[in-house]
């Protein structure tokens, strides 16, 4: 009986260790991607400060950095995970629809039960807002909206 309890305890400890390690690796990956993207935005994108970061997983993975240049102009910079496949894109934030405008559109058009996330991404080479929300039946819905005005 003792061997059985010891065996179960060891399996339980291994499982808990696996879960903790998986979580740590996943969080570390996101942090590493964010650090790389912010460095590119500051060094090559002309930003001097960063206000927002989004990790977008669509057809391609993009890190999206929002920040200001030395003149105070706010920009959005899309940085592809694979810089060999796609180039970095940069756009003035004011030339796009704001997050609050997108939230208002979603609330008016779809009347969601809850908005889960709002993030900037790229789909078919076009900047988008991706809004994730729960509808009245608790279904998780992804809706894309053009970022450009």
mmCIF file of C-alpha atoms in Angstrom:
data_model
loop_
_atom_site.group_PDB
_atom_site.id
_atom_site.type_symbol
_atom_site.label_atom_id
_atom_site.label_comp_id
_atom_site.label_asym_id
_atom_site.label_seq_id
_atom_site.Cartn_x
_atom_site.Cartn_y
_atom_site.Cartn_z
ATOM 1 C CA UNK A 1 0.000 0.000 0.000
ATOM 2 C CA UNK A 2 2.880 2.395 0.830
ATOM 3 C CA UNK A 3 4.471 1.813 -2.600
ATOM 4 C CA UNK A 4 1.178 2.651 -4.267
ATOM 5 C CA UNK A 5 0.846 5.936 -2.318
ATOM 6 C CA UNK A 6 4.493 6.832 -3.026
ATOM 7 C CA UNK A 7 3.996 6.064 -6.733
ATOM 8 C CA UNK A 8 0.884 8.242 -6.942
ATOM 9 C CA UNK A 9 2.666 11.049 -5.040
ATOM 10 C CA UNK A 10 5.614 10.957 -7.449
ATOM 11 C CA UNK A 11 3.295 11.041 -10.482
ATOM 12 C CA UNK A 12 1.385 13.948 -8.967
ATOM 13 C CA UNK A 13 4.611 15.885 -8.309
ATOM 14 C CA UNK A 14 5.832 15.245 -11.864
ATOM 15 C CA UNK A 15 2.505 16.456 -13.262
ATOM 16 C CA UNK A 16 2.517 19.620 -11.126
ATOM 17 C CA UNK A 17 6.130 20.295 -12.154
ATOM 18 C CA UNK A 18 5.195 19.877 -15.821
ATOM 19 C CA UNK A 19 2.279 22.309 -15.512
ATOM 20 C CA UNK A 20 4.413 24.923 -13.743
ATOM 21 C CA UNK A 21 7.251 24.562 -16.273
ATOM 22 C CA UNK A 22 4.829 24.853 -19.217
ATOM 23 C CA UNK A 23 3.290 28.003 -17.776
ATOM 24 C CA UNK A 24 6.709 29.545 -17.126
ATOM 25 C CA UNK A 25 7.958 28.755 -20.639
ATOM 26 C CA UNK A 26 4.804 30.204 -22.202
ATOM 27 C CA UNK A 27 5.019 33.425 -20.212
ATOM 28 C CA UNK A 28 8.748 33.728 -20.871
ATOM 29 C CA UNK A 29 8.131 33.371 -24.644
ATOM 30 C CA UNK A 30 5.639 36.241 -24.624
ATOM 31 C CA UNK A 31 7.982 38.421 -22.593
ATOM 32 C CA UNK A 32 10.898 37.650 -24.933
ATOM 33 C CA UNK A 33 8.793 38.505 -28.014
ATOM 34 C CA UNK A 34 7.689 41.751 -26.384
ATOM 35 C CA UNK A 35 11.268 42.721 -25.505
ATOM 36 C CA UNK A 36 12.443 42.028 -29.082
ATOM 37 C CA UNK A 37 9.570 44.008 -30.595
ATOM 38 C CA UNK A 38 10.056 46.984 -28.289
ATOM 39 C CA UNK A 39 13.789 47.024 -29.094
ATOM 40 C CA UNK A 40 13.039 47.045 -32.845
ATOM 41 C CA UNK A 41 10.411 49.785 -32.418
ATOM 42 C CA UNK A 42 12.809 51.945 -30.414
ATOM 43 C CA UNK A 43 15.926 51.322 -32.517
ATOM 44 C CA UNK A 44 14.545 51.059 -36.060
ATOM 45 C CA UNK A 45 11.000 52.368 -35.782
ATOM 46 C CA UNK A 46 11.914 55.802 -34.516
ATOM 47 C CA UNK A 47 9.972 55.575 -31.271
ATOM 48 C CA UNK A 48 11.265 57.048 -28.028
ATOM 49 C CA UNK A 49 8.496 55.660 -25.797
ATOM 50 C CA UNK A 50 6.107 52.710 -25.871
ATOM 51 C CA UNK A 51 2.559 52.783 -24.519
ATOM 52 C CA UNK A 52 1.035 49.487 -25.715
ATOM 53 C CA UNK A 53 2.079 46.060 -26.928
ATOM 54 C CA UNK A 54 -0.057 43.403 -28.614
ATOM 55 C CA UNK A 55 0.890 39.898 -29.719
ATOM 56 C CA UNK A 56 -1.328 39.036 -32.686
ATOM 57 C CA UNK A 57 -1.706 35.470 -33.963
ATOM 58 C CA UNK A 58 -3.484 35.504 -37.306
ATOM 59 C CA UNK A 59 -2.323 34.029 -40.584
ATOM 60 C CA UNK A 60 1.089 35.285 -39.491
ATOM 61 C CA UNK A 61 2.297 36.245 -36.024
ATOM 62 C CA UNK A 62 2.954 39.935 -35.439
ATOM 63 C CA UNK A 63 4.128 41.947 -32.473
ATOM 64 C CA UNK A 64 2.401 45.311 -32.499
ATOM 65 C CA UNK A 65 3.944 48.237 -30.653
ATOM 66 C CA UNK A 66 2.238 51.596 -30.063
ATOM 67 C CA UNK A 67 4.363 54.534 -29.005
ATOM 68 C CA UNK A 68 5.544 58.074 -29.671
ATOM 69 C CA UNK A 69 8.467 59.517 -31.586
ATOM 70 C CA UNK A 70 10.625 62.419 -30.394
ATOM 71 C CA UNK A 71 8.064 64.940 -31.706
ATOM 72 C CA UNK A 72 5.234 63.347 -29.709
ATOM 73 C CA UNK A 73 3.480 61.797 -32.709
ATOM 74 C CA UNK A 74 1.890 58.456 -31.866
ATOM 75 C CA UNK A 75 2.625 55.526 -34.189
ATOM 76 C CA UNK A 76 1.675 51.876 -34.541
ATOM 77 C CA UNK A 77 4.441 49.518 -35.660
ATOM 78 C CA UNK A 78 3.687 45.982 -36.872
ATOM 79 C CA UNK A 79 6.687 43.668 -36.546
ATOM 80 C CA UNK A 80 6.387 40.213 -38.143
ATOM 81 C CA UNK A 81 7.727 37.233 -36.254
ATOM 82 C CA UNK A 82 9.655 36.226 -39.359
ATOM 83 C CA UNK A 83 11.344 39.360 -40.696
ATOM 84 C CA UNK A 84 12.442 37.418 -43.796
ATOM 85 C CA UNK A 85 8.830 36.778 -44.891
ATOM 86 C CA UNK A 86 7.344 40.216 -44.248
ATOM 87 C CA UNK A 87 8.513 43.735 -43.555
ATOM 88 C CA UNK A 88 7.928 46.025 -40.602
ATOM 89 C CA UNK A 89 4.970 48.365 -41.141
ATOM 90 C CA UNK A 90 4.503 51.775 -39.529
ATOM 91 C CA UNK A 91 1.454 54.036 -39.437
ATOM 92 C CA UNK A 92 0.338 57.108 -37.520
ATOM 93 C CA UNK A 93 -2.149 56.088 -34.845
ATOM 94 C CA UNK A 94 -4.380 59.074 -35.692
ATOM 95 C CA UNK A 95 -4.794 57.704 -39.249
ATOM 96 C CA UNK A 96 -6.560 54.694 -37.780
ATOM 97 C CA UNK A 97 -9.724 54.086 -35.818
ATOM 98 C CA UNK A 98 -9.143 54.362 -32.068
ATOM 99 C CA UNK A 99 -9.737 51.534 -29.615
ATOM 100 C CA UNK A 100 -12.623 53.410 -27.990
ATOM 101 C CA UNK A 101 -14.277 53.919 -31.402
ATOM 102 C CA UNK A 102 -13.977 50.190 -32.144
ATOM 103 C CA UNK A 103 -15.465 49.271 -28.769
ATOM 104 C CA UNK A 104 -18.380 51.656 -29.432
ATOM 105 C CA UNK A 105 -18.952 50.098 -32.877
ATOM 106 C CA UNK A 106 -18.931 46.565 -31.437
ATOM 107 C CA UNK A 107 -21.301 47.519 -28.621
ATOM 108 C CA UNK A 108 -23.712 49.190 -31.047
ATOM 109 C CA UNK A 109 -23.566 46.569 -33.803
ATOM 110 C CA UNK A 110 -23.381 43.307 -31.808
ATOM 111 C CA UNK A 111 -24.489 44.180 -28.254
ATOM 112 C CA UNK A 112 -21.990 41.751 -26.692
ATOM 113 C CA UNK A 113 -22.438 40.297 -23.241
ATOM 114 C CA UNK A 114 -18.725 40.908 -22.570
ATOM 115 C CA UNK A 115 -15.775 42.221 -24.580
ATOM 116 C CA UNK A 116 -12.854 39.893 -23.832
ATOM 117 C CA UNK A 117 -10.045 41.607 -25.754
ATOM 118 C CA UNK A 118 -9.336 44.322 -28.296
ATOM 119 C CA UNK A 119 -6.017 44.234 -30.134
ATOM 120 C CA UNK A 120 -4.349 45.480 -33.271
ATOM 121 C CA UNK A 121 -3.143 42.997 -35.873
ATOM 122 C CA UNK A 122 -2.664 42.434 -39.598
ATOM 123 C CA UNK A 123 -4.774 40.321 -41.930
ATOM 124 C CA UNK A 124 -3.974 39.976 -45.645
ATOM 125 C CA UNK A 125 -1.411 42.797 -45.314
ATOM 126 C CA UNK A 126 -4.086 45.187 -43.982
ATOM 127 C CA UNK A 127 -4.049 46.606 -40.444
ATOM 128 C CA UNK A 128 -7.036 45.476 -38.374
ATOM 129 C CA UNK A 129 -8.573 45.620 -34.944
ATOM 130 C CA UNK A 130 -9.432 42.145 -33.673
ATOM 131 C CA UNK A 131 -12.204 42.178 -31.077
ATOM 132 C CA UNK A 132 -13.002 39.065 -29.080
ATOM 133 C CA UNK A 133 -16.323 39.087 -27.278
ATOM 134 C CA UNK A 134 -18.986 36.850 -25.769
ATOM 135 C CA UNK A 135 -22.413 37.020 -27.338
ATOM 136 C CA UNK A 136 -25.732 36.638 -25.519
ATOM 137 C CA UNK A 137 -25.372 32.836 -25.601
ATOM 138 C CA UNK A 138 -21.816 32.921 -24.174
ATOM 139 C CA UNK A 139 -20.256 31.970 -27.529
ATOM 140 C CA UNK A 140 -16.769 33.365 -28.041
ATOM 141 C CA UNK A 141 -16.776 35.513 -31.190
ATOM 142 C CA UNK A 142 -13.827 37.012 -33.096
ATOM 143 C CA UNK A 143 -14.602 40.080 -35.208
ATOM 144 C CA UNK A 144 -12.135 41.970 -37.411
ATOM 145 C CA UNK A 145 -12.432 45.651 -38.310
ATOM 146 C CA UNK A 146 -10.279 47.807 -40.583
ATOM 147 C CA UNK A 147 -7.780 49.833 -38.613
ATOM 148 C CA UNK A 148 -7.508 52.535 -41.275
ATOM 149 C CA UNK A 149 -10.133 55.277 -41.293
#
